mmCIF file of C-alpha atoms and ligand atoms in Angstrom:
data_model
loop_
_atom_site.group_PDB
_atom_site.id
_atom_site.type_symbol
_atom_site.label_atom_id
_atom_site.label_comp_id
_atom_site.label_asym_id
_atom_site.label_seq_id
_atom_site.Cartn_x
_atom_site.Cartn_y
_atom_site.Cartn_z
ATOM 1 C CA MET A 1 25.076 22.267 12.711
ATOM 2 C CA PRO A 2 23.074 21.149 15.750
ATOM 3 C CA SER A 3 21.714 17.767 14.635
ATOM 4 C CA ALA A 4 18.984 17.831 17.308
ATOM 5 C CA ALA A 5 17.190 20.461 15.209
ATOM 6 C CA LEU A 6 16.767 17.852 12.472
ATOM 7 C CA THR A 7 15.207 15.216 14.691
ATOM 8 C CA ALA A 8 11.499 14.690 14.018
ATOM 9 C CA ASN A 9 9.379 15.543 17.042
ATOM 10 C CA GLN A 10 6.082 14.244 15.639
ATOM 11 C CA LEU A 11 5.034 10.630 15.123
ATOM 12 C CA ASN A 12 3.752 10.097 11.577
ATOM 13 C CA PHE A 13 0.277 8.485 11.366
ATOM 14 C CA SER A 14 -0.323 9.871 7.868
ATOM 15 C CA GLY A 15 -2.054 7.832 5.166
ATOM 16 C CA GLY A 16 0.849 8.629 2.853
ATOM 17 C CA PRO A 17 3.646 9.369 2.501
ATOM 18 C CA GLY A 18 3.929 7.153 5.520
ATOM 19 C CA ALA A 19 6.324 6.591 8.390
ATOM 20 C CA LEU A 20 9.692 4.944 7.652
ATOM 21 C CA PRO A 21 11.632 2.851 10.186
ATOM 22 C CA GLU A 22 13.971 5.001 12.286
ATOM 23 C CA ALA A 23 16.924 2.720 11.503
ATOM 24 C CA VAL A 24 16.329 3.277 7.776
ATOM 25 C CA LEU A 25 16.058 7.050 8.183
ATOM 26 C CA ALA A 26 19.445 7.074 9.927
ATOM 27 C CA GLU A 27 20.988 5.242 6.943
ATOM 28 C CA VAL A 28 19.282 7.618 4.510
ATOM 29 C CA LYS A 29 20.719 10.583 6.371
ATOM 30 C CA GLU A 30 24.194 9.083 5.993
ATOM 31 C CA ALA A 31 23.622 8.277 2.295
ATOM 32 C CA ILE A 32 22.598 11.865 1.525
ATOM 33 C CA GLU A 33 26.133 12.846 2.508
ATOM 34 C CA ALA A 34 27.900 9.785 1.116
ATOM 35 C CA VAL A 35 26.858 6.222 0.336
ATOM 36 C CA PRO A 36 29.160 3.853 2.268
ATOM 37 C CA GLY A 37 31.744 2.356 -0.079
ATOM 38 C CA VAL A 38 30.927 4.785 -2.908
ATOM 39 C CA GLY A 39 31.888 8.142 -1.454
ATOM 40 C CA LEU A 40 29.199 10.082 -3.341
ATOM 41 C CA SER A 41 25.851 11.475 -2.208
ATOM 42 C CA ILE A 42 22.928 9.207 -3.128
ATOM 43 C CA LEU A 43 21.413 12.279 -4.815
ATOM 44 C CA GLY A 44 24.225 12.350 -7.369
ATOM 45 C CA ILE A 45 25.050 8.750 -8.286
ATOM 46 C CA SER A 46 24.618 7.710 -11.902
ATOM 47 C CA HIS A 47 21.886 5.237 -12.738
ATOM 48 C CA ARG A 48 24.341 3.767 -15.264
ATOM 49 C CA SER A 49 26.893 2.926 -12.579
ATOM 50 C CA ASP A 50 27.778 -0.660 -11.652
ATOM 51 C CA TRP A 51 26.804 0.244 -8.097
ATOM 52 C CA PHE A 52 23.226 1.036 -9.142
ATOM 53 C CA ALA A 53 22.947 -2.140 -11.241
ATOM 54 C CA GLY A 54 23.835 -3.924 -7.993
ATOM 55 C CA VAL A 55 21.102 -2.004 -6.127
ATOM 56 C CA ILE A 56 18.486 -3.115 -8.677
ATOM 57 C CA ALA A 57 19.678 -6.742 -8.581
ATOM 58 C CA GLU A 58 19.704 -6.895 -4.766
ATOM 59 C CA LEU A 59 16.294 -5.226 -4.469
ATOM 60 C CA GLN A 60 14.763 -7.632 -6.991
ATOM 61 C CA ALA A 61 16.240 -10.563 -5.075
ATOM 62 C CA ASN A 62 15.001 -9.201 -1.723
ATOM 63 C CA ILE A 63 11.457 -8.799 -3.019
ATOM 64 C CA ARG A 64 11.526 -12.321 -4.493
ATOM 65 C CA THR A 65 12.726 -13.701 -1.169
ATOM 66 C CA LEU A 66 10.226 -11.751 0.940
ATOM 67 C CA LEU A 67 7.289 -12.762 -1.279
ATOM 68 C CA GLY A 68 8.537 -16.300 -1.962
ATOM 69 C CA LEU A 69 8.099 -15.812 -5.711
ATOM 70 C CA PRO A 70 8.726 -18.556 -8.291
ATOM 71 C CA ASP A 71 11.327 -17.885 -11.027
ATOM 72 C CA ASP A 72 8.880 -16.960 -13.779
ATOM 73 C CA TYR A 73 8.096 -13.584 -12.170
ATOM 74 C CA GLN A 74 9.651 -10.267 -13.133
ATOM 75 C CA VAL A 75 10.179 -7.489 -10.583
ATOM 76 C CA LEU A 76 10.089 -3.965 -12.044
ATOM 77 C CA PHE A 77 10.627 -0.485 -10.608
ATOM 78 C CA LEU A 78 8.519 2.010 -12.546
ATOM 79 C CA GLN A 79 7.444 5.637 -12.283
ATOM 80 C CA GLY A 80 4.058 7.322 -12.443
ATOM 81 C CA GLY A 81 2.752 5.892 -9.159
ATOM 82 C CA ALA A 82 -0.079 3.431 -8.741
ATOM 83 C CA THR A 83 -2.175 5.764 -10.880
ATOM 84 C CA GLN A 84 -0.068 4.998 -13.946
ATOM 85 C CA GLN A 85 -0.654 1.280 -13.352
ATOM 86 C CA PHE A 86 -4.431 1.925 -13.424
ATOM 87 C CA SER A 87 -3.898 2.711 -17.159
ATOM 88 C CA MET A 88 -0.752 0.798 -18.039
ATOM 89 C CA LEU A 89 -2.145 -2.592 -17.115
ATOM 90 C CA PRO A 90 -5.373 -2.377 -19.157
ATOM 91 C CA MET A 91 -3.378 -0.927 -22.096
ATOM 92 C CA SER A 92 -1.417 -4.198 -22.166
ATOM 93 C CA LEU A 93 -4.060 -6.663 -21.008
ATOM 94 C CA LEU A 94 -7.506 -5.321 -21.901
ATOM 95 C CA ALA A 95 -7.312 -3.281 -25.120
ATOM 96 C CA GLY A 96 -8.979 -5.279 -27.906
ATOM 97 C CA SER A 97 -10.360 -7.936 -25.551
ATOM 98 C CA PRO A 98 -13.775 -9.311 -26.600
ATOM 99 C CA THR A 99 -14.604 -10.173 -22.971
ATOM 100 C CA PRO A 100 -14.669 -7.811 -19.998
ATOM 101 C CA ALA A 101 -12.127 -7.712 -17.181
ATOM 102 C CA ASP A 102 -13.610 -8.279 -13.715
ATOM 103 C CA TYR A 103 -13.164 -5.456 -11.190
ATOM 104 C CA LEU A 104 -14.230 -5.076 -7.567
ATOM 105 C CA LEU A 105 -15.425 -1.630 -6.465
ATOM 106 C CA THR A 106 -14.651 -1.579 -2.754
ATOM 107 C CA GLY A 107 -13.638 2.027 -2.047
ATOM 108 C CA TYR A 108 -11.932 5.206 -3.156
ATOM 109 C CA TRP A 109 -8.890 3.673 -4.848
ATOM 110 C CA SER A 110 -10.618 0.837 -6.707
ATOM 111 C CA GLY A 111 -13.000 3.600 -7.841
ATOM 112 C CA LYS A 112 -10.031 5.403 -9.409
ATOM 113 C CA ALA A 113 -8.782 2.267 -11.204
ATOM 114 C CA LEU A 114 -12.135 1.472 -12.802
ATOM 115 C CA PRO A 115 -12.662 4.439 -15.181
ATOM 116 C CA GLU A 116 -9.062 4.161 -16.394
ATOM 117 C CA ALA A 117 -9.671 0.518 -17.353
ATOM 118 C CA ARG A 118 -12.918 1.493 -19.103
ATOM 119 C CA ARG A 119 -10.956 3.797 -21.402
ATOM 120 C CA GLN A 120 -9.042 0.761 -22.685
ATOM 121 C CA GLY A 121 -11.692 -1.945 -22.997
ATOM 122 C CA PRO A 122 -14.753 -3.646 -21.532
ATOM 123 C CA VAL A 123 -15.057 -3.909 -17.747
ATOM 124 C CA ARG A 124 -17.551 -5.697 -15.518
ATOM 125 C CA VAL A 125 -18.039 -4.636 -11.892
ATOM 126 C CA VAL A 126 -18.383 -7.920 -10.003
ATOM 127 C CA TRP A 127 -19.416 -6.239 -6.756
ATOM 128 C CA SER A 128 -19.808 -2.666 -5.533
ATOM 129 C CA GLY A 129 -19.880 -1.413 -1.964
ATOM 130 C CA GLU A 130 -20.823 2.097 -3.053
ATOM 131 C CA ARG A 131 -24.480 2.069 -1.935
ATOM 132 C CA GLU A 132 -23.427 1.006 1.555
ATOM 133 C CA GLY A 133 -20.858 3.804 1.746
ATOM 134 C CA PHE A 134 -17.874 1.462 1.371
ATOM 135 C CA CYS A 135 -18.066 0.241 4.937
ATOM 136 C CA ARG A 136 -17.466 -3.459 4.201
ATOM 137 C CA LEU A 137 -15.973 -5.909 1.692
ATOM 138 C CA PRO A 138 -17.901 -8.637 -0.166
ATOM 139 C CA ARG A 139 -18.302 -12.165 1.177
ATOM 140 C CA ASP A 140 -17.350 -15.017 -1.172
ATOM 141 C CA GLU A 141 -21.053 -15.894 -1.684
ATOM 142 C CA GLU A 142 -21.598 -12.436 -3.172
ATOM 143 C CA LEU A 143 -18.955 -12.865 -5.856
ATOM 144 C CA GLN A 144 -19.574 -14.502 -9.218
ATOM 145 C CA PHE A 145 -16.512 -14.451 -11.444
ATOM 146 C CA ALA A 146 -16.383 -14.965 -15.217
ATOM 147 C CA ASN A 147 -14.230 -17.808 -16.561
ATOM 148 C CA ASP A 148 -13.252 -15.903 -19.685
ATOM 149 C CA ALA A 149 -12.176 -12.563 -18.177
ATOM 150 C CA PRO A 150 -8.702 -11.472 -19.341
ATOM 151 C CA TYR A 151 -7.995 -10.704 -15.674
ATOM 152 C CA PHE A 152 -9.565 -9.917 -12.301
ATOM 153 C CA HIS A 153 -8.505 -6.711 -10.493
ATOM 154 C CA TYR A 154 -8.952 -5.654 -6.884
ATOM 155 C CA VAL A 155 -7.378 -3.508 -4.164
ATOM 156 C CA SER A 156 -6.166 -5.545 -1.177
ATOM 157 C CA ASN A 157 -6.304 -2.620 1.251
ATOM 158 C CA GLU A 158 -8.609 0.352 0.711
ATOM 159 C CA THR A 159 -6.434 3.042 2.266
ATOM 160 C CA VAL A 160 -9.130 5.704 2.633
ATOM 161 C CA GLU A 161 -11.908 3.608 4.180
ATOM 162 C CA GLY A 162 -9.619 1.244 6.107
ATOM 163 C CA LEU A 163 -10.957 -1.990 4.557
ATOM 164 C CA GLN A 164 -8.596 -4.925 4.020
ATOM 165 C CA PHE A 165 -9.084 -8.349 2.492
ATOM 166 C CA HIS A 166 -7.964 -11.049 4.908
ATOM 167 C CA ARG A 167 -8.298 -13.682 2.186
ATOM 168 C CA VAL A 168 -7.429 -13.858 -1.514
ATOM 169 C CA PRO A 169 -10.613 -13.428 -3.587
ATOM 170 C CA GLY A 170 -11.038 -14.666 -7.167
ATOM 171 C CA ARG A 171 -10.525 -17.903 -9.065
ATOM 172 C CA ASP A 172 -7.009 -19.165 -9.649
ATOM 173 C CA GLU A 173 -7.872 -19.901 -13.327
ATOM 174 C CA VAL A 174 -8.204 -16.183 -14.174
ATOM 175 C CA PRO A 175 -5.101 -13.956 -13.827
ATOM 176 C CA ARG A 176 -5.433 -12.129 -10.515
ATOM 177 C CA ILE A 177 -4.100 -8.567 -10.388
ATOM 178 C CA CYS A 178 -3.894 -6.609 -7.174
ATOM 179 C CA ASP A 179 -3.138 -3.026 -6.175
ATOM 180 C CA MET A 180 -1.267 -3.521 -2.885
ATOM 181 C CA SER A 181 -0.060 0.056 -2.611
ATOM 182 C CA SER A 182 -0.963 0.388 1.049
ATOM 183 C CA ASP A 183 -0.230 -3.092 2.403
ATOM 184 C CA PHE A 184 2.621 -4.463 0.256
ATOM 185 C CA LEU A 185 5.228 -6.341 2.359
ATOM 186 C CA SER A 186 3.073 -5.987 5.488
ATOM 187 C CA ARG A 187 2.102 -9.657 5.918
ATOM 188 C CA SER A 188 2.871 -13.159 4.721
ATOM 189 C CA GLY A 189 0.822 -14.806 1.983
ATOM 190 C CA ASP A 190 0.830 -17.050 -1.065
ATOM 191 C CA TYR A 191 1.965 -14.427 -3.562
ATOM 192 C CA GLY A 192 2.406 -16.979 -6.361
ATOM 193 C CA ARG A 193 -1.411 -16.871 -6.678
ATOM 194 C CA PHE A 194 -1.153 -13.387 -8.214
ATOM 195 C CA ALA A 195 -0.408 -12.849 -11.900
ATOM 196 C CA MET A 196 0.533 -9.258 -11.098
ATOM 197 C CA ILE A 197 0.954 -7.101 -8.012
ATOM 198 C CA TYR A 198 1.715 -3.398 -7.999
ATOM 199 C CA ALA A 199 2.491 -1.048 -5.153
ATOM 200 C CA HIS A 200 3.938 2.415 -5.110
ATOM 201 C CA ALA A 201 6.551 3.051 -2.434
ATOM 202 C CA GLN A 202 5.180 5.993 -0.502
ATOM 203 C CA LYS A 203 2.806 4.216 1.866
ATOM 204 C CA ASN A 204 4.737 1.242 3.177
ATOM 205 C CA LEU A 205 8.099 1.063 1.392
ATOM 206 C CA GLY A 206 9.878 4.365 0.976
ATOM 207 C CA PRO A 207 9.509 7.823 -0.563
ATOM 208 C CA ALA A 208 7.287 8.679 -3.542
ATOM 209 C CA GLY A 209 8.749 8.222 -7.013
ATOM 210 C CA VAL A 210 8.940 4.483 -7.533
ATOM 211 C CA THR A 211 6.294 1.782 -8.002
ATOM 212 C CA VAL A 212 7.101 -1.897 -7.596
ATOM 213 C CA VAL A 213 5.466 -4.149 -10.198
ATOM 214 C CA VAL A 214 5.673 -7.913 -9.833
ATOM 215 C CA LEU A 215 4.346 -9.887 -12.787
ATOM 216 C CA ARG A 216 4.328 -13.336 -14.302
ATOM 217 C CA GLU A 217 5.890 -13.168 -17.753
ATOM 218 C CA ASP A 218 3.249 -15.212 -19.596
ATOM 219 C CA LEU A 219 0.724 -12.470 -18.794
ATOM 220 C CA LEU A 220 2.220 -10.290 -21.552
ATOM 221 C CA ARG A 221 1.926 -12.895 -24.318
ATOM 222 C CA ASP A 222 -0.861 -11.081 -26.192
ATOM 223 C CA ALA A 223 0.019 -7.482 -25.339
ATOM 224 C CA PRO A 224 -0.255 -5.062 -28.291
ATOM 225 C CA ASP A 225 2.927 -4.196 -30.190
ATOM 226 C CA ASP A 226 2.194 -0.495 -30.662
ATOM 227 C CA LEU A 227 2.372 0.694 -27.051
ATOM 228 C CA PRO A 228 4.588 3.657 -26.163
ATOM 229 C CA GLY A 229 7.885 2.130 -25.032
ATOM 230 C CA PHE A 230 7.700 3.696 -21.598
ATOM 231 C CA LEU A 231 4.264 2.114 -21.021
ATOM 232 C CA ASP A 232 5.184 -1.339 -22.347
ATOM 233 C CA TYR A 233 6.102 -3.793 -19.583
ATOM 234 C CA ARG A 234 8.209 -5.803 -22.052
ATOM 235 C CA ALA A 235 10.378 -2.767 -22.840
ATOM 236 C CA GLN A 236 10.793 -2.094 -19.109
ATOM 237 C CA ILE A 237 11.754 -5.736 -18.487
ATOM 238 C CA ALA A 238 14.295 -5.639 -21.340
ATOM 239 C CA ALA A 239 15.816 -2.435 -19.897
ATOM 240 C CA ARG A 240 15.998 -3.910 -16.366
ATOM 241 C CA SER A 241 13.945 -0.972 -15.018
ATOM 242 C CA ILE A 242 16.431 1.540 -16.449
ATOM 243 C CA TYR A 243 14.471 2.444 -19.590
ATOM 244 C CA ASN A 244 15.077 6.104 -18.816
ATOM 245 C CA THR A 245 16.515 7.889 -15.747
ATOM 246 C CA PRO A 246 15.005 6.119 -12.742
ATOM 247 C CA PRO A 247 14.523 7.666 -9.271
ATOM 248 C CA VAL A 248 17.811 6.360 -7.845
ATOM 249 C CA PHE A 249 17.197 7.834 -4.392
ATOM 250 C CA ALA A 250 13.691 6.357 -3.983
ATOM 251 C CA ILE A 251 14.832 2.937 -5.216
ATOM 252 C CA TYR A 252 17.786 2.963 -2.794
ATOM 253 C CA VAL A 253 15.496 3.751 0.162
ATOM 254 C CA VAL A 254 13.219 0.867 -0.824
ATOM 255 C CA LEU A 255 16.313 -1.369 -0.860
ATOM 256 C CA LEU A 256 17.159 -0.239 2.688
ATOM 257 C CA VAL A 257 13.582 -1.012 3.782
ATOM 258 C CA THR A 258 13.751 -4.536 2.324
ATOM 259 C CA ARG A 259 17.104 -5.115 4.077
ATOM 260 C CA TRP A 260 15.491 -3.951 7.320
ATOM 261 C CA LEU A 261 12.571 -6.346 6.757
ATOM 262 C CA LEU A 262 14.920 -9.275 6.103
ATOM 263 C CA ARG A 263 17.642 -8.598 8.694
ATOM 264 C CA GLU A 264 15.985 -6.664 11.537
ATOM 265 C CA ILE A 265 12.399 -7.895 11.391
ATOM 266 C CA GLY A 266 13.122 -11.375 10.026
ATOM 267 C CA GLY A 267 10.632 -11.588 7.141
ATOM 268 C CA LEU A 268 6.959 -11.097 6.433
ATOM 269 C CA ALA A 269 5.598 -13.533 9.020
ATOM 270 C CA GLN A 270 7.352 -11.521 11.737
ATOM 271 C CA MET A 271 6.240 -8.215 10.192
ATOM 272 C CA GLU A 272 2.677 -9.534 10.135
ATOM 273 C CA ALA A 273 2.807 -10.457 13.825
ATOM 274 C CA ILE A 274 3.917 -6.913 14.714
ATOM 275 C CA ASN A 275 1.329 -5.278 12.441
ATOM 276 C CA ARG A 276 -1.423 -7.464 13.849
ATOM 277 C CA GLN A 277 -0.487 -6.494 17.390
ATOM 278 C CA LYS A 278 -0.437 -2.784 16.499
ATOM 279 C CA ALA A 279 -3.895 -2.969 14.907
ATOM 280 C CA GLU A 280 -5.371 -5.022 17.742
ATOM 281 C CA ARG A 281 -4.156 -2.461 20.266
ATOM 282 C CA LEU A 282 -5.875 0.405 18.444
ATOM 283 C CA TYR A 283 -9.116 -1.445 17.639
ATOM 284 C CA ALA A 284 -9.370 -2.508 21.282
ATOM 285 C CA CYS A 285 -9.246 1.192 22.158
ATOM 286 C CA LEU A 286 -12.122 1.947 19.744
ATOM 287 C CA ASP A 287 -14.172 -1.025 20.948
ATOM 288 C CA GLY A 288 -13.638 -0.161 24.604
ATOM 289 C CA SER A 289 -14.668 3.479 24.185
ATOM 290 C CA GLU A 290 -18.445 2.986 24.683
ATOM 291 C CA GLY A 291 -19.165 4.442 21.260
ATOM 292 C CA PHE A 292 -16.992 7.552 21.661
ATOM 293 C CA TYR A 293 -14.652 6.340 18.899
ATOM 294 C CA ARG A 294 -16.656 4.706 16.094
ATOM 295 C CA GLY A 295 -14.744 2.647 13.520
ATOM 296 C CA HIS A 296 -15.782 2.988 9.859
ATOM 297 C CA ALA A 297 -15.081 -0.583 8.687
ATOM 298 C CA ALA A 298 -17.155 -3.703 9.386
ATOM 299 C CA VAL A 299 -15.283 -5.773 11.974
ATOM 300 C CA PRO A 300 -14.242 -8.733 9.724
ATOM 301 C CA ASP A 301 -12.836 -6.339 7.099
ATOM 302 C CA ARG A 302 -10.885 -4.038 9.392
ATOM 303 C CA SER A 303 -7.563 -2.950 7.960
ATOM 304 C CA TRP A 304 -4.368 -3.491 9.932
ATOM 305 C CA MET A 305 -2.789 -0.588 8.056
ATOM 306 C CA ASN A 306 -5.397 2.196 8.121
ATOM 307 C CA VAL A 307 -7.890 2.683 10.939
ATOM 308 C CA ALA A 308 -10.669 5.117 9.932
ATOM 309 C CA PHE A 309 -12.888 6.337 12.759
ATOM 310 C CA ARG A 310 -15.143 9.138 13.926
ATOM 311 C CA LEU A 311 -15.907 11.034 17.108
ATOM 312 C CA PRO A 312 -19.407 12.104 18.202
ATOM 313 C CA SER A 313 -19.191 15.474 16.360
ATOM 314 C CA PRO A 314 -17.055 17.320 13.795
ATOM 315 C CA ALA A 315 -16.249 19.903 16.491
ATOM 316 C CA LEU A 316 -14.813 17.186 18.735
ATOM 317 C CA GLU A 317 -12.856 15.780 15.796
ATOM 318 C CA ALA A 318 -11.286 19.195 15.216
ATOM 319 C CA ARG A 319 -10.403 19.459 18.909
ATOM 320 C CA PHE A 320 -8.961 15.923 18.813
ATOM 321 C CA LEU A 321 -6.703 16.768 15.857
ATOM 322 C CA ALA A 322 -5.388 19.930 17.481
ATOM 323 C CA ALA A 323 -4.703 18.167 20.792
ATOM 324 C CA ALA A 324 -3.036 15.243 18.981
ATOM 325 C CA LYS A 325 -0.736 17.609 17.088
ATOM 326 C CA ALA A 326 0.208 19.325 20.337
ATOM 327 C CA ALA A 327 0.985 15.890 21.801
ATOM 328 C CA GLY A 328 3.314 15.049 18.877
ATOM 329 C CA LEU A 329 0.880 12.830 16.943
ATOM 330 C CA SER A 330 0.696 13.960 13.325
ATOM 331 C CA GLY A 331 -1.323 13.027 10.224
ATOM 332 C CA LEU A 332 -4.491 11.762 11.931
ATOM 333 C CA GLU A 333 -6.994 13.615 9.741
ATOM 334 C CA GLY A 334 -9.188 11.401 7.546
ATOM 335 C CA HIS A 335 -8.927 11.461 3.741
ATOM 336 C CA ARG A 336 -10.599 14.564 2.266
ATOM 337 C CA SER A 337 -13.160 12.353 0.477
ATOM 338 C CA ILE A 338 -14.749 10.956 3.678
ATOM 339 C CA GLY A 339 -13.526 13.199 6.505
ATOM 340 C CA GLY A 340 -13.347 11.940 10.078
ATOM 341 C CA LEU A 341 -10.059 10.602 11.403
ATOM 342 C CA ARG A 342 -7.592 7.964 10.290
ATOM 343 C CA ALA A 343 -4.544 6.427 11.894
ATOM 344 C CA SER A 344 -2.187 4.699 9.463
ATOM 345 C CA LEU A 345 -0.007 2.017 11.001
ATOM 346 C CA TYR A 346 2.443 1.193 8.220
ATOM 347 C CA ASN A 347 5.445 -1.107 8.728
ATOM 348 C CA GLY A 348 7.715 1.750 9.806
ATOM 349 C CA LEU A 349 5.502 2.775 12.714
ATOM 350 C CA SER A 350 6.450 0.966 15.919
ATOM 351 C CA LEU A 351 4.226 -0.716 18.482
ATOM 352 C CA ALA A 352 5.452 1.889 20.993
ATOM 353 C CA ALA A 353 4.131 4.657 18.721
ATOM 354 C CA VAL A 354 0.711 2.975 18.563
ATOM 355 C CA GLN A 355 0.784 2.643 22.338
ATOM 356 C CA ARG A 356 1.376 6.407 22.606
ATOM 357 C CA LEU A 357 -1.587 7.080 20.329
ATOM 358 C CA VAL A 358 -3.840 4.770 22.358
ATOM 359 C CA GLU A 359 -2.835 6.464 25.621
ATOM 360 C CA PHE A 360 -3.561 9.854 24.085
ATOM 361 C CA MET A 361 -6.983 8.661 22.856
ATOM 362 C CA GLU A 362 -7.925 7.268 26.256
ATOM 363 C CA ASP A 363 -6.861 10.495 27.977
ATOM 364 C CA PHE A 364 -8.774 12.582 25.453
ATOM 365 C CA ARG A 365 -11.949 10.573 26.002
ATOM 366 C CA ARG A 366 -11.680 10.816 29.809
ATOM 367 C CA HIS A 367 -11.119 14.524 29.541
ATOM 368 C CA GLN A 368 -14.226 14.981 27.348
ATOM 369 C CA ALA A 369 -16.349 12.907 29.739
ATOM 370 C CA GLY A 370 -15.151 15.210 32.542
ATOM 371 C CA ARG A 371 -16.316 18.306 30.594
ATOM 372 C CA ARG A 372 -19.913 17.142 30.340
HETATM 373 C C1 LIG B 401 -2.476 6.058 -2.478
HETATM 374 C C2 LIG B 401 -3.018 4.954 -3.321
HETATM 375 C C3 LIG B 401 -3.024 5.028 -4.736
HETATM 376 C C4 LIG B 401 -2.533 6.264 -5.503
HETATM 377 O O1 LIG B 401 -1.189 6.169 -5.728
HETATM 378 P P1 LIG B 401 -0.292 7.249 -6.516
HETATM 379 O O2 LIG B 401 1.077 6.716 -6.388
HETATM 380 O O3 LIG B 401 -0.502 8.572 -5.850
HETATM 381 O O4 LIG B 401 -0.758 7.245 -7.914
HETATM 382 C C5 LIG B 401 -3.487 3.936 -5.432
HETATM 383 N N1 LIG B 401 -3.929 2.830 -4.810
HETATM 384 C C6 LIG B 401 -3.943 2.728 -3.454
HETATM 385 C C7 LIG B 401 -4.454 1.476 -2.817
HETATM 386 C C8 LIG B 401 -3.491 3.782 -2.676
HETATM 387 O O5 LIG B 401 -3.504 3.686 -1.341
#
């Protein structure tokens, strides 16, 4: 088998599933044949094996270390994606509540979480960016939080619009719950200020199939007793994330990514420095383009993970995408809900890859100027 035929020849700028580090992909390739020390393919190892119990324990420990979590947090690996968390969390924390939960409506994904919460109990929208076309995030002065909300929910990085909080909103007195699906483990922070964080793997951590849930145990004190077992965090905690057959492969890849973050990158502060540099490089290209490339997000709220932008016309955008593909730059089309273009710069995408994109964009612009 000529292995060159298997080598990817496109860089992956897709919004999700996203790029994985090359070093991790090489280990995955090996594990598909045989996991070192086990002698079986990762696709056929029992979730009841001692080896897999070790995978779960090491991955939990790695996530605790990376986030700097205190001991009273649980780390779970669940299925159903972030979308299942949109329902699972209000089923436990909102059903039967006399007071509404506070939600921010800042873009496409927070807009998906909201109606699912409303099915379970009362919800109050603290702020909405909908009328402005989700092009910015709220300032602190615009936010008035309730003291008696069962929790406050927001999305740290709006993947579609490319908006990212560069601070932690909310009051520490009310449990803060965050969907970090598209920026989990991308930067350092004070993660002990969150009562719960959830993030599926397929943007920044690994393949689809597993969702990481980090939660403080006291949050579940008043959860109803009649939840389906699969949807009850307490049952998942008791089963150590092996309530039923888990996605062993996806969980193993996430373990490899956390090892890479700890051993190769050196932790979240170092990952943040790299991600910041990548984003600055690309935004400098937009800002230096004399309006040819127009960013979607307000400057203070620009995402380091997803850069949404437009060209002067849809025809030029189509030409850009075709030329990018031919140049080995894949996944640059914007989300179907807003169109335009989007470059996603997840952890696995290197600075060199961003540099290649920027060079392509500068060439493309020069070439268009020459046509006029
Ligand atoms: C992609 C995305 C989701 C949807 O996740 P699924 O795993 O497909 O359910 C939810 N939230 C955010 C922030 C996302 O980027």
